[in-house]
Amino acid sequence: EKPVVLAANKMDLPASKKNLTRFRKETKTRPLSISAQTGEGIPELLKQIAKQLEAVSSRARKGERSRSQNEISRPAASK
């Protein structure tokens, strides 16, 4: 499963809140509200990205350990 961070940008524009509400209802998703121009929501966006990266990194480390344990416990093929 690939990590996803969904963000709705341009939340500083007048129609954005209404559009976001409609988008959430139609897609049943909860994107983060951000404005790159004003910085609104950027700290939360960065926090969510870091959280996803940590999860991916953790899964990768577990996979590496599993592979290396299999290589150690599996006898070498004879020629």
mmCIF file of N, CA and C in Angstrom:
data_model
loop_
_atom_site.group_PDB
_atom_site.id
_atom_site.type_symbol
_atom_site.label_atom_id
_atom_site.label_comp_id
_atom_site.label_asym_id
_atom_site.label_seq_id
_atom_site.Cartn_x
_atom_site.Cartn_y
_atom_site.Cartn_z
ATOM 1 N N GLU A 1 0.846 -1.185 0.000
ATOM 2 C CA GLU A 1 0.000 0.000 0.000
ATOM 3 C C GLU A 1 0.883 1.238 0.000
ATOM 4 N N LYS A 2 0.619 2.139 -0.922
ATOM 5 C CA LYS A 2 1.401 3.362 -1.020
ATOM 6 C C LYS A 2 0.829 4.421 -0.081
ATOM 7 N N PRO A 3 1.700 5.164 0.575
ATOM 8 C CA PRO A 3 1.218 6.228 1.456
ATOM 9 C C PRO A 3 0.643 7.385 0.645
ATOM 10 N N VAL A 4 -0.343 8.032 1.215
ATOM 11 C CA VAL A 4 -1.001 9.161 0.546
ATOM 12 C C VAL A 4 -1.192 10.292 1.545
ATOM 13 N N VAL A 5 -0.851 11.484 1.106
ATOM 14 C CA VAL A 5 -1.181 12.699 1.846
ATOM 15 C C VAL A 5 -1.919 13.578 0.858
ATOM 16 N N LEU A 6 -3.182 13.809 1.119
ATOM 17 C CA LEU A 6 -4.023 14.595 0.220
ATOM 18 C C LEU A 6 -4.178 16.000 0.784
ATOM 19 N N ALA A 7 -3.863 16.995 -0.032
ATOM 20 C CA ALA A 7 -3.946 18.385 0.414
ATOM 21 C C ALA A 7 -4.744 19.215 -0.586
ATOM 22 N N ALA A 8 -5.552 20.097 -0.063
ATOM 23 C CA ALA A 8 -6.301 21.043 -0.888
ATOM 24 C C ALA A 8 -5.630 22.401 -0.736
ATOM 25 N N ASN A 9 -5.027 22.878 -1.810
ATOM 26 C CA ASN A 9 -4.294 24.144 -1.795
ATOM 27 C C ASN A 9 -5.229 25.308 -2.160
ATOM 28 N N LYS A 10 -4.730 26.490 -2.029
ATOM 29 C CA LYS A 10 -5.419 27.749 -2.365
ATOM 30 C C LYS A 10 -6.616 28.020 -1.443
ATOM 31 N N MET A 11 -6.483 27.582 -0.193
ATOM 32 C CA MET A 11 -7.570 27.783 0.758
ATOM 33 C C MET A 11 -7.718 29.243 1.182
ATOM 34 N N ASP A 12 -6.852 30.098 0.663
ATOM 35 C CA ASP A 12 -6.968 31.532 0.938
ATOM 36 C C ASP A 12 -7.953 32.209 -0.017
ATOM 37 N N LEU A 13 -8.393 31.506 -1.056
ATOM 38 C CA LEU A 13 -9.329 32.090 -2.025
ATOM 39 C C LEU A 13 -10.765 32.045 -1.497
ATOM 40 N N PRO A 14 -11.584 33.020 -1.888
ATOM 41 C CA PRO A 14 -12.944 33.133 -1.332
ATOM 42 C C PRO A 14 -13.819 31.873 -1.479
ATOM 43 N N ALA A 15 -13.822 31.226 -2.612
ATOM 44 C CA ALA A 15 -14.717 30.083 -2.836
ATOM 45 C C ALA A 15 -14.150 28.761 -2.325
ATOM 46 N N SER A 16 -12.957 28.792 -1.781
ATOM 47 C CA SER A 16 -12.274 27.548 -1.441
ATOM 48 C C SER A 16 -12.985 26.717 -0.376
ATOM 49 N N LYS A 17 -13.492 27.339 0.660
ATOM 50 C CA LYS A 17 -14.129 26.593 1.747
ATOM 51 C C LYS A 17 -15.374 25.854 1.249
ATOM 52 N N LYS A 18 -16.172 26.530 0.433
ATOM 53 C CA LYS A 18 -17.360 25.905 -0.131
ATOM 54 C C LYS A 18 -16.964 24.754 -1.058
ATOM 55 N N ASN A 19 -15.952 24.981 -1.883
ATOM 56 C CA ASN A 19 -15.483 23.933 -2.792
ATOM 57 C C ASN A 19 -14.919 22.732 -2.031
ATOM 58 N N LEU A 20 -14.206 22.997 -0.948
ATOM 59 C CA LEU A 20 -13.638 21.911 -0.154
ATOM 60 C C LEU A 20 -14.743 21.083 0.492
ATOM 61 N N THR A 21 -15.751 21.736 1.009
ATOM 62 C CA THR A 21 -16.875 21.021 1.610
ATOM 63 C C THR A 21 -17.536 20.109 0.583
ATOM 64 N N ARG A 22 -17.773 20.636 -0.610
ATOM 65 C CA ARG A 22 -18.375 19.835 -1.675
ATOM 66 C C ARG A 22 -17.463 18.675 -2.069
ATOM 67 N N PHE A 23 -16.162 18.933 -2.193
ATOM 68 C CA PHE A 23 -15.195 17.889 -2.550
ATOM 69 C C PHE A 23 -15.200 16.767 -1.511
ATOM 70 N N ARG A 24 -15.204 17.140 -0.236
ATOM 71 C CA ARG A 24 -15.202 16.134 0.830
ATOM 72 C C ARG A 24 -16.451 15.265 0.776
ATOM 73 N N LYS A 25 -17.598 15.889 0.538
ATOM 74 C CA LYS A 25 -18.841 15.119 0.452
ATOM 75 C C LYS A 25 -18.828 14.171 -0.740
ATOM 76 N N GLU A 26 -18.374 14.638 -1.879
ATOM 77 C CA GLU A 26 -18.403 13.838 -3.103
ATOM 78 C C GLU A 26 -17.371 12.713 -3.106
ATOM 79 N N THR A 27 -16.235 12.924 -2.467
ATOM 80 C CA THR A 27 -15.163 11.928 -2.520
ATOM 81 C C THR A 27 -15.015 11.136 -1.229
ATOM 82 N N LYS A 28 -15.680 11.560 -0.179
ATOM 83 C CA LYS A 28 -15.570 10.907 1.134
ATOM 84 C C LYS A 28 -14.116 10.870 1.617
ATOM 85 N N THR A 29 -13.374 11.922 1.316
ATOM 86 C CA THR A 29 -11.982 12.047 1.758
ATOM 87 C C THR A 29 -11.843 13.274 2.657
ATOM 88 N N ARG A 30 -10.727 13.361 3.337
ATOM 89 C CA ARG A 30 -10.460 14.484 4.238
ATOM 90 C C ARG A 30 -9.111 15.116 3.899
ATOM 91 N N PRO A 31 -9.026 15.856 2.799
ATOM 92 C CA PRO A 31 -7.743 16.483 2.486
ATOM 93 C C PRO A 31 -7.386 17.564 3.507
ATOM 94 N N LEU A 32 -6.106 17.770 3.682
ATOM 95 C CA LEU A 32 -5.648 18.855 4.543
ATOM 96 C C LEU A 32 -5.888 20.173 3.828
ATOM 97 N N SER A 33 -6.343 21.154 4.544
ATOM 98 C CA SER A 33 -6.555 22.492 3.981
ATOM 99 C C SER A 33 -5.264 23.272 4.097
ATOM 100 N N ILE A 34 -4.735 23.705 2.952
ATOM 101 C CA ILE A 34 -3.489 24.480 2.983
ATOM 102 C C ILE A 34 -3.579 25.684 2.059
ATOM 103 N N SER A 35 -2.710 26.633 2.325
ATOM 104 C CA SER A 35 -2.500 27.760 1.425
ATOM 105 C C SER A 35 -0.994 27.980 1.354
ATOM 106 N N ALA A 36 -0.443 27.700 0.200
ATOM 107 C CA ALA A 36 0.992 27.913 0.030
ATOM 108 C C ALA A 36 1.329 29.400 0.147
ATOM 109 N N GLN A 37 0.379 30.245 -0.253
ATOM 110 C CA GLN A 37 0.625 31.687 -0.226
ATOM 111 C C GLN A 37 0.688 32.228 1.210
ATOM 112 N N THR A 38 -0.263 31.809 2.059
ATOM 113 C CA THR A 38 -0.306 32.340 3.424
ATOM 114 C C THR A 38 0.398 31.453 4.443
ATOM 115 N N GLY A 39 0.658 30.194 4.062
ATOM 116 C CA GLY A 39 1.291 29.260 4.992
ATOM 117 C C GLY A 39 0.289 28.493 5.844
ATOM 118 N N GLU A 40 -0.984 28.779 5.678
ATOM 119 C CA GLU A 40 -2.029 28.083 6.437
ATOM 120 C C GLU A 40 -1.943 26.579 6.171
ATOM 121 N N GLY A 41 -1.912 25.784 7.228
ATOM 122 C CA GLY A 41 -1.927 24.334 7.111
ATOM 123 C C GLY A 41 -0.608 23.685 6.741
ATOM 124 N N ILE A 42 0.404 24.467 6.436
ATOM 125 C CA ILE A 42 1.690 23.899 6.016
ATOM 126 C C ILE A 42 2.354 23.091 7.140
ATOM 127 N N PRO A 43 2.351 23.564 8.382
ATOM 128 C CA PRO A 43 2.946 22.741 9.448
ATOM 129 C C PRO A 43 2.284 21.363 9.568
ATOM 130 N N GLU A 44 0.969 21.308 9.475
ATOM 131 C CA GLU A 44 0.261 20.029 9.550
ATOM 132 C C GLU A 44 0.599 19.156 8.341
ATOM 133 N N LEU A 45 0.704 19.752 7.164
ATOM 134 C CA LEU A 45 1.078 19.010 5.965
ATOM 135 C C LEU A 45 2.460 18.379 6.137
ATOM 136 N N LEU A 46 3.413 19.159 6.612
ATOM 137 C CA LEU A 46 4.765 18.638 6.823
ATOM 138 C C LEU A 46 4.774 17.528 7.869
ATOM 139 N N LYS A 47 3.969 17.676 8.908
ATOM 140 C CA LYS A 47 3.864 16.655 9.943
ATOM 141 C C LYS A 47 3.318 15.352 9.358
ATOM 142 N N GLN A 48 2.298 15.452 8.514
ATOM 143 C CA GLN A 48 1.712 14.261 7.900
ATOM 144 C C GLN A 48 2.692 13.590 6.937
ATOM 145 N N ILE A 49 3.433 14.379 6.182
ATOM 146 C CA ILE A 49 4.435 13.814 5.269
ATOM 147 C C ILE A 49 5.509 13.080 6.074
ATOM 148 N N ALA A 50 5.978 13.691 7.146
ATOM 149 C CA ALA A 50 7.002 13.053 7.983
ATOM 150 C C ALA A 50 6.475 11.750 8.579
ATOM 151 N N LYS A 51 5.232 11.755 8.997
ATOM 152 C CA LYS A 51 4.614 10.553 9.569
ATOM 153 C C LYS A 51 4.563 9.427 8.537
ATOM 154 N N GLN A 52 4.175 9.759 7.317
ATOM 155 C CA GLN A 52 4.115 8.756 6.250
ATOM 156 C C GLN A 52 5.511 8.239 5.910
ATOM 157 N N LEU A 53 6.487 9.128 5.843
ATOM 158 C CA LEU A 53 7.859 8.704 5.543
ATOM 159 C C LEU A 53 8.402 7.776 6.620
ATOM 160 N N GLU A 54 8.095 8.067 7.856
ATOM 161 C CA GLU A 54 8.540 7.215 8.960
ATOM 162 C C GLU A 54 7.908 5.830 8.850
ATOM 163 N N ALA A 55 6.631 5.777 8.501
ATOM 164 C CA ALA A 55 5.946 4.491 8.353
ATOM 165 C C ALA A 55 6.564 3.673 7.221
ATOM 166 N N VAL A 56 6.841 4.315 6.102
ATOM 167 C CA VAL A 56 7.457 3.628 4.961
ATOM 168 C C VAL A 56 8.855 3.149 5.335
ATOM 169 N N SER A 57 9.608 3.990 5.992
ATOM 170 C CA SER A 57 10.964 3.646 6.405
ATOM 171 C C SER A 57 10.946 2.466 7.377
ATOM 172 N N SER A 58 10.019 2.470 8.296
ATOM 173 C CA SER A 58 9.892 1.390 9.269
ATOM 174 C C SER A 58 9.570 0.068 8.580
ATOM 175 N N ARG A 59 8.631 0.105 7.621
ATOM 176 C CA ARG A 59 8.287 -1.114 6.880
ATOM 177 C C ARG A 59 9.488 -1.605 6.073
ATOM 178 N N ALA A 60 10.245 -0.687 5.493
ATOM 179 C CA ALA A 60 11.423 -1.066 4.710
ATOM 180 C C ALA A 60 12.471 -1.721 5.604
ATOM 181 N N ARG A 61 12.685 -1.167 6.792
ATOM 182 C CA ARG A 61 13.665 -1.755 7.716
ATOM 183 C C ARG A 61 13.237 -3.156 8.130
ATOM 184 N N LYS A 62 11.955 -3.356 8.400
ATOM 185 C CA LYS A 62 11.455 -4.682 8.776
ATOM 186 C C LYS A 62 11.645 -5.655 7.632
ATOM 187 N N GLY A 63 11.402 -5.226 6.409
ATOM 188 C CA GLY A 63 11.598 -6.073 5.236
ATOM 189 C C GLY A 63 13.049 -6.460 5.056
ATOM 190 N N GLU A 64 13.955 -5.523 5.306
ATOM 191 C CA GLU A 64 15.386 -5.811 5.175
ATOM 192 C C GLU A 64 15.811 -6.848 6.214
ATOM 193 N N ARG A 65 15.299 -6.712 7.437
ATOM 194 C CA ARG A 65 15.642 -7.676 8.484
ATOM 195 C C ARG A 65 15.135 -9.066 8.124
ATOM 196 N N SER A 66 13.920 -9.138 7.607
ATOM 197 C CA SER A 66 13.349 -10.433 7.228
ATOM 198 C C SER A 66 14.174 -11.079 6.130
ATOM 199 N N ARG A 67 14.566 -10.297 5.121
ATOM 200 C CA ARG A 67 15.379 -10.844 4.032
ATOM 201 C C ARG A 67 16.734 -11.312 4.537
ATOM 202 N N SER A 68 17.373 -10.526 5.387
ATOM 203 C CA SER A 68 18.703 -10.899 5.855
ATOM 204 C C SER A 68 18.616 -12.122 6.766
ATOM 205 N N GLN A 69 17.568 -12.271 7.549
ATOM 206 C CA GLN A 69 17.402 -13.458 8.390
ATOM 207 C C GLN A 69 17.179 -14.694 7.525
ATOM 208 N N ASN A 70 16.413 -14.550 6.456
ATOM 209 C CA ASN A 70 16.197 -15.674 5.550
ATOM 210 C C ASN A 70 17.496 -16.099 4.885
ATOM 211 N N GLU A 71 18.316 -15.148 4.520
ATOM 212 C CA GLU A 71 19.580 -15.467 3.862
ATOM 213 C C GLU A 71 20.517 -16.195 4.812
ATOM 214 N N ILE A 72 20.489 -15.827 6.083
ATOM 215 C CA ILE A 72 21.350 -16.460 7.076
ATOM 216 C C ILE A 72 20.882 -17.890 7.364
ATOM 217 N N SER A 73 19.573 -18.083 7.508
ATOM 218 C CA SER A 73 19.048 -19.383 7.905
ATOM 219 C C SER A 73 18.921 -20.357 6.743
ATOM 220 N N ARG A 74 18.940 -19.876 5.521
ATOM 221 C CA ARG A 74 18.789 -20.739 4.367
ATOM 222 C C ARG A 74 20.155 -21.274 3.955
ATOM 223 N N PRO A 75 20.280 -22.582 3.801
ATOM 224 C CA PRO A 75 21.597 -23.122 3.411
ATOM 225 C C PRO A 75 21.946 -22.713 1.979
ATOM 226 N N ALA A 76 23.220 -22.593 1.727
ATOM 227 C CA ALA A 76 23.694 -22.224 0.388
ATOM 228 C C ALA A 76 23.399 -23.350 -0.581
ATOM 229 N N ALA A 77 23.044 -23.004 -1.791
ATOM 230 C CA ALA A 77 22.786 -24.016 -2.829
ATOM 231 C C ALA A 77 24.099 -24.669 -3.223
ATOM 232 N N SER A 78 24.058 -25.993 -3.362
ATOM 233 C CA SER A 78 25.281 -26.681 -3.781
ATOM 234 C C SER A 78 25.387 -26.700 -5.294
ATOM 235 N N LYS A 79 26.600 -26.708 -5.775
ATOM 236 C CA LYS A 79 26.819 -26.680 -7.232
ATOM 237 C C LYS A 79 27.065 -28.048 -7.775
#
